[in-house]
Amino acid sequence: MLNYKIPKKWLIWVTVTLISALLLAIASSASSIYLYGNSTNNIKADAAIVLGAAVWGQEPSPVFRERIKHAINLYKNGSVKTIIFTGGVGESNELAEAIVGKNYAIAQQVKAADIFTETESRTTHQNLKNALEVANTHQLTKFLIVSDPLHMKRAVLMARGLGMDAHSSPTPTTRYRSFQSQIEFLSRETYFYFVYLVFKI
């Protein structure tokens, strides 16, 4: 019986090659996520779907406020006819994210009749899935997805995976301004981007 041993240098070469390929894939994905978030679509749609973010009591967190304000601007300049706010309850003593978004928009003269909400979701995929159910009820078929720039590629990919005619509309400003906060957000998004590609969640 032959006892063939693979040379150690070949094992090292294969390991280095695999690690290099993985690092290249990660770097390439991170770069594409960053670049995608810096592109905008000047198109009109039936609705802006605002992805949920944290709220502080009855007020939106700074991150969520930027998303809400961007959706309001899209509504007021005629890019969308309606706004769908998404997001459930984070803490038991807080309002649902979608309700906080709706209240903020109404205070900024968005017509209540042009605002829809879903208040059950806790993740990006749930945000989009539940928003689609709301949209179907109101015969809305074309969407601008509103979120932070680094969140856009995964969000739009998810939306299109659900069969939505979805387009990117990143916030023009972001609360993730410092280099460290952007790197942390980009690292997290790159991880979840791969998770979605593999598991579709």
mmCIF file of C-alpha atoms in Angstrom:
data_model
loop_
_atom_site.group_PDB
_atom_site.id
_atom_site.type_symbol
_atom_site.label_atom_id
_atom_site.label_comp_id
_atom_site.label_asym_id
_atom_site.label_seq_id
_atom_site.Cartn_x
_atom_site.Cartn_y
_atom_site.Cartn_z
ATOM 1 C CA MET A 1 0.000 0.000 0.000
ATOM 2 C CA LEU A 2 1.426 3.353 -1.051
ATOM 3 C CA ASN A 3 1.913 5.912 1.673
ATOM 4 C CA TYR A 4 2.067 9.079 -0.392
ATOM 5 C CA LYS A 5 2.627 12.285 1.525
ATOM 6 C CA ILE A 6 1.837 15.666 0.035
ATOM 7 C CA PRO A 7 4.945 17.851 0.207
ATOM 8 C CA LYS A 8 4.738 20.460 2.932
ATOM 9 C CA LYS A 9 5.562 23.282 0.530
ATOM 10 C CA TRP A 10 2.520 22.376 -1.572
ATOM 11 C CA LEU A 11 0.263 22.506 1.460
ATOM 12 C CA ILE A 12 1.669 25.913 2.318
ATOM 13 C CA TRP A 13 1.171 27.113 -1.261
ATOM 14 C CA VAL A 14 -2.437 25.915 -1.359
ATOM 15 C CA THR A 15 -3.195 27.505 2.023
ATOM 16 C CA VAL A 16 -1.645 30.826 1.029
ATOM 17 C CA THR A 17 -3.521 30.772 -2.290
ATOM 18 C CA LEU A 18 -6.872 30.123 -0.606
ATOM 19 C CA ILE A 19 -6.308 32.808 2.013
ATOM 20 C CA SER A 20 -5.245 35.290 -0.680
ATOM 21 C CA ALA A 21 -8.328 34.498 -2.754
ATOM 22 C CA LEU A 22 -10.566 34.993 0.278
ATOM 23 C CA LEU A 23 -8.946 38.301 1.175
ATOM 24 C CA LEU A 24 -9.259 39.463 -2.438
ATOM 25 C CA ALA A 25 -12.959 38.539 -2.470
ATOM 26 C CA ILE A 26 -13.523 40.427 0.789
ATOM 27 C CA ALA A 27 -11.635 43.493 -0.423
ATOM 28 C CA SER A 28 -13.456 43.450 -3.760
ATOM 29 C CA SER A 29 -16.853 43.176 -2.074
ATOM 30 C CA ALA A 30 -16.063 45.925 0.430
ATOM 31 C CA SER A 31 -14.955 48.192 -2.413
ATOM 32 C CA SER A 32 -18.109 47.519 -4.430
ATOM 33 C CA ILE A 33 -20.296 48.180 -1.364
ATOM 34 C CA TYR A 34 -18.557 51.511 -0.790
ATOM 35 C CA LEU A 35 -18.801 52.605 -4.435
ATOM 36 C CA TYR A 36 -22.416 51.466 -4.770
ATOM 37 C CA GLY A 37 -23.431 53.590 -1.808
ATOM 38 C CA ASN A 38 -21.988 56.683 -3.442
ATOM 39 C CA SER A 39 -24.157 56.408 -6.550
ATOM 40 C CA THR A 40 -27.711 57.737 -6.757
ATOM 41 C CA ASN A 41 -30.639 57.190 -9.114
ATOM 42 C CA ASN A 42 -32.499 60.264 -10.321
ATOM 43 C CA ILE A 43 -35.666 58.347 -11.044
ATOM 44 C CA LYS A 44 -39.253 58.567 -9.897
ATOM 45 C CA ALA A 45 -40.993 55.775 -8.037
ATOM 46 C CA ASP A 46 -44.277 54.958 -6.374
ATOM 47 C CA ALA A 47 -42.819 54.852 -2.895
ATOM 48 C CA ALA A 48 -39.733 55.396 -0.803
ATOM 49 C CA ILE A 49 -39.142 52.471 1.537
ATOM 50 C CA VAL A 50 -37.324 53.751 4.609
ATOM 51 C CA LEU A 51 -35.372 51.024 6.351
ATOM 52 C CA GLY A 52 -35.745 51.061 10.114
ATOM 53 C CA ALA A 53 -33.135 52.191 12.611
ATOM 54 C CA ALA A 54 -33.005 52.858 16.335
ATOM 55 C CA VAL A 55 -35.334 55.285 18.058
ATOM 56 C CA TRP A 56 -34.788 57.067 21.333
ATOM 57 C CA GLY A 57 -38.091 57.085 23.158
ATOM 58 C CA GLN A 58 -40.423 58.908 20.770
ATOM 59 C CA GLU A 59 -37.651 60.470 18.700
ATOM 60 C CA PRO A 60 -35.591 58.993 15.856
ATOM 61 C CA SER A 61 -31.919 58.372 16.496
ATOM 62 C CA PRO A 62 -29.560 60.555 14.422
ATOM 63 C CA VAL A 63 -29.076 57.679 11.949
ATOM 64 C CA PHE A 64 -32.817 57.147 11.523
ATOM 65 C CA ARG A 65 -33.452 60.898 11.293
ATOM 66 C CA GLU A 66 -31.168 61.169 8.271
ATOM 67 C CA ARG A 67 -33.150 58.427 6.524
ATOM 68 C CA ILE A 68 -36.489 60.033 7.356
ATOM 69 C CA LYS A 69 -35.336 63.471 6.184
ATOM 70 C CA HIS A 70 -34.104 62.041 2.895
ATOM 71 C CA ALA A 71 -37.435 60.297 2.274
ATOM 72 C CA ILE A 72 -39.283 63.541 3.040
ATOM 73 C CA ASN A 73 -37.107 65.373 0.492
ATOM 74 C CA LEU A 74 -37.850 62.700 -2.115
ATOM 75 C CA TYR A 75 -41.569 63.139 -1.424
ATOM 76 C CA LYS A 76 -41.497 66.927 -1.547
ATOM 77 C CA ASN A 77 -39.498 67.083 -4.784
ATOM 78 C CA GLY A 78 -41.871 64.660 -6.478
ATOM 79 C CA SER A 79 -39.514 61.679 -6.758
ATOM 80 C CA VAL A 80 -41.997 59.499 -4.847
ATOM 81 C CA LYS A 81 -45.735 59.666 -4.246
ATOM 82 C CA THR A 82 -45.739 57.845 -0.923
ATOM 83 C CA ILE A 83 -43.445 56.796 1.914
ATOM 84 C CA ILE A 84 -43.373 53.385 3.583
ATOM 85 C CA PHE A 85 -41.743 53.431 7.006
ATOM 86 C CA THR A 86 -40.510 50.117 8.375
ATOM 87 C CA GLY A 87 -39.380 48.805 11.742
ATOM 88 C CA GLY A 88 -40.856 47.367 14.892
ATOM 89 C CA VAL A 89 -40.290 47.958 18.585
ATOM 90 C CA GLY A 90 -36.711 47.821 19.819
ATOM 91 C CA GLU A 91 -37.228 48.407 23.534
ATOM 92 C CA SER A 92 -40.528 47.794 25.310
ATOM 93 C CA ASN A 93 -40.861 51.433 26.378
ATOM 94 C CA GLU A 94 -40.330 52.810 22.873
ATOM 95 C CA LEU A 95 -42.628 53.388 19.926
ATOM 96 C CA ALA A 96 -42.194 51.232 16.834
ATOM 97 C CA GLU A 97 -39.550 52.674 14.518
ATOM 98 C CA ALA A 98 -42.082 53.039 11.701
ATOM 99 C CA ILE A 99 -44.458 55.042 13.901
ATOM 100 C CA VAL A 100 -41.677 57.402 14.964
ATOM 101 C CA GLY A 101 -40.807 57.880 11.298
ATOM 102 C CA LYS A 102 -44.441 58.554 10.397
ATOM 103 C CA ASN A 103 -44.882 61.091 13.196
ATOM 104 C CA TYR A 104 -41.725 62.928 12.180
ATOM 105 C CA ALA A 105 -42.820 63.066 8.531
ATOM 106 C CA ILE A 106 -46.301 64.341 9.386
ATOM 107 C CA ALA A 107 -44.707 67.099 11.471
ATOM 108 C CA GLN A 108 -42.814 68.065 8.316
ATOM 109 C CA GLN A 109 -46.033 68.453 6.312
ATOM 110 C CA VAL A 110 -46.116 65.054 4.627
ATOM 111 C CA LYS A 111 -49.753 64.066 4.168
ATOM 112 C CA ALA A 112 -50.769 61.253 6.517
ATOM 113 C CA ALA A 113 -52.666 59.635 3.633
ATOM 114 C CA ASP A 114 -49.371 59.298 1.735
ATOM 115 C CA ILE A 115 -47.627 57.432 4.559
ATOM 116 C CA PHE A 116 -47.786 53.682 5.138
ATOM 117 C CA THR A 117 -46.154 51.672 7.907
ATOM 118 C CA GLU A 118 -45.248 48.168 8.950
ATOM 119 C CA THR A 119 -44.375 47.710 12.603
ATOM 120 C CA GLU A 120 -43.313 44.076 12.966
ATOM 121 C CA SER A 121 -39.875 43.830 11.363
ATOM 122 C CA ARG A 122 -36.543 43.621 13.170
ATOM 123 C CA THR A 123 -34.079 43.026 10.315
ATOM 124 C CA THR A 124 -33.387 44.508 6.892
ATOM 125 C CA HIS A 125 -34.879 41.495 5.132
ATOM 126 C CA GLN A 126 -38.012 41.715 7.278
ATOM 127 C CA ASN A 127 -38.204 45.479 6.627
ATOM 128 C CA LEU A 128 -38.332 44.834 2.906
ATOM 129 C CA LYS A 129 -40.555 41.765 2.976
ATOM 130 C CA ASN A 130 -43.152 43.477 5.136
ATOM 131 C CA ALA A 131 -42.935 46.701 3.130
ATOM 132 C CA LEU A 132 -43.642 44.705 -0.022
ATOM 133 C CA GLU A 133 -46.815 43.314 1.553
ATOM 134 C CA VAL A 134 -47.925 46.859 2.366
ATOM 135 C CA ALA A 135 -47.049 48.002 -1.152
ATOM 136 C CA ASN A 136 -49.028 45.196 -2.757
ATOM 137 C CA THR A 137 -52.074 46.221 -0.762
ATOM 138 C CA HIS A 138 -51.859 49.723 -2.223
ATOM 139 C CA GLN A 139 -50.799 48.736 -5.769
ATOM 140 C CA LEU A 140 -47.334 50.275 -5.446
ATOM 141 C CA THR A 141 -44.790 48.632 -7.738
ATOM 142 C CA LYS A 142 -41.654 50.781 -8.074
ATOM 143 C CA PHE A 143 -39.494 51.721 -5.111
ATOM 144 C CA LEU A 144 -36.590 53.833 -3.934
ATOM 145 C CA ILE A 145 -34.848 52.124 -1.017
ATOM 146 C CA VAL A 146 -33.693 54.668 1.565
ATOM 147 C CA SER A 147 -30.856 53.914 3.951
ATOM 148 C CA ASP A 148 -27.263 54.814 4.717
ATOM 149 C CA PRO A 149 -24.834 54.645 1.761
ATOM 150 C CA LEU A 150 -22.916 51.607 3.022
ATOM 151 C CA HIS A 151 -26.177 49.719 3.606
ATOM 152 C CA MET A 152 -27.488 50.202 0.077
ATOM 153 C CA LYS A 153 -25.967 47.367 -1.911
ATOM 154 C CA ARG A 154 -27.170 44.617 0.407
ATOM 155 C CA ALA A 155 -30.572 46.248 0.835
ATOM 156 C CA VAL A 156 -31.220 46.628 -2.893
ATOM 157 C CA LEU A 157 -29.952 43.106 -3.541
ATOM 158 C CA MET A 158 -32.413 41.800 -0.953
ATOM 159 C CA ALA A 159 -35.255 43.862 -2.391
ATOM 160 C CA ARG A 160 -34.648 42.594 -5.895
ATOM 161 C CA GLY A 161 -34.383 39.078 -4.513
ATOM 162 C CA LEU A 162 -37.951 39.561 -3.287
ATOM 163 C CA GLY A 163 -38.984 40.487 -6.810
ATOM 164 C CA MET A 164 -39.191 44.218 -6.209
ATOM 165 C CA ASP A 165 -38.480 46.887 -8.816
ATOM 166 C CA ALA A 166 -36.099 48.529 -6.367
ATOM 167 C CA HIS A 167 -33.525 51.272 -6.788
ATOM 168 C CA SER A 168 -30.896 52.777 -4.537
ATOM 169 C CA SER A 169 -31.462 56.141 -2.846
ATOM 170 C CA PRO A 170 -28.793 56.574 -0.176
ATOM 171 C CA THR A 171 -28.943 59.402 2.313
ATOM 172 C CA PRO A 172 -26.789 62.312 1.091
ATOM 173 C CA THR A 173 -25.465 62.717 4.621
ATOM 174 C CA THR A 174 -24.604 60.041 7.142
ATOM 175 C CA ARG A 175 -23.985 59.923 10.861
ATOM 176 C CA TYR A 176 -21.113 57.519 10.176
ATOM 177 C CA ARG A 177 -18.669 60.313 9.420
ATOM 178 C CA SER A 178 -15.454 59.340 11.170
ATOM 179 C CA PHE A 179 -13.004 56.960 9.518
ATOM 180 C CA GLN A 180 -13.348 54.476 12.372
ATOM 181 C CA SER A 181 -17.161 54.426 12.285
ATOM 182 C CA GLN A 182 -17.174 53.997 8.498
ATOM 183 C CA ILE A 183 -14.682 51.143 8.657
ATOM 184 C CA GLU A 184 -16.744 49.419 11.355
ATOM 185 C CA PHE A 185 -19.965 49.844 9.352
ATOM 186 C CA LEU A 186 -18.275 48.712 6.132
ATOM 187 C CA SER A 187 -16.820 45.632 7.840
ATOM 188 C CA ARG A 188 -20.217 44.719 9.263
ATOM 189 C CA GLU A 189 -21.961 45.253 5.927
ATOM 190 C CA THR A 190 -19.376 43.178 4.071
ATOM 191 C CA TYR A 191 -19.938 40.313 6.522
ATOM 192 C CA PHE A 192 -23.738 40.474 6.227
ATOM 193 C CA TYR A 193 -23.436 40.816 2.453
ATOM 194 C CA PHE A 194 -21.659 37.444 2.309
ATOM 195 C CA VAL A 195 -24.162 35.962 4.743
ATOM 196 C CA TYR A 196 -26.988 37.022 2.425
ATOM 197 C CA LEU A 197 -25.232 35.669 -0.661
ATOM 198 C CA VAL A 198 -24.839 32.275 1.011
ATOM 199 C CA PHE A 199 -27.970 31.935 3.143
ATOM 200 C CA LYS A 200 -30.369 34.499 1.574
ATOM 201 C CA ILE A 201 -31.218 36.015 4.952
#
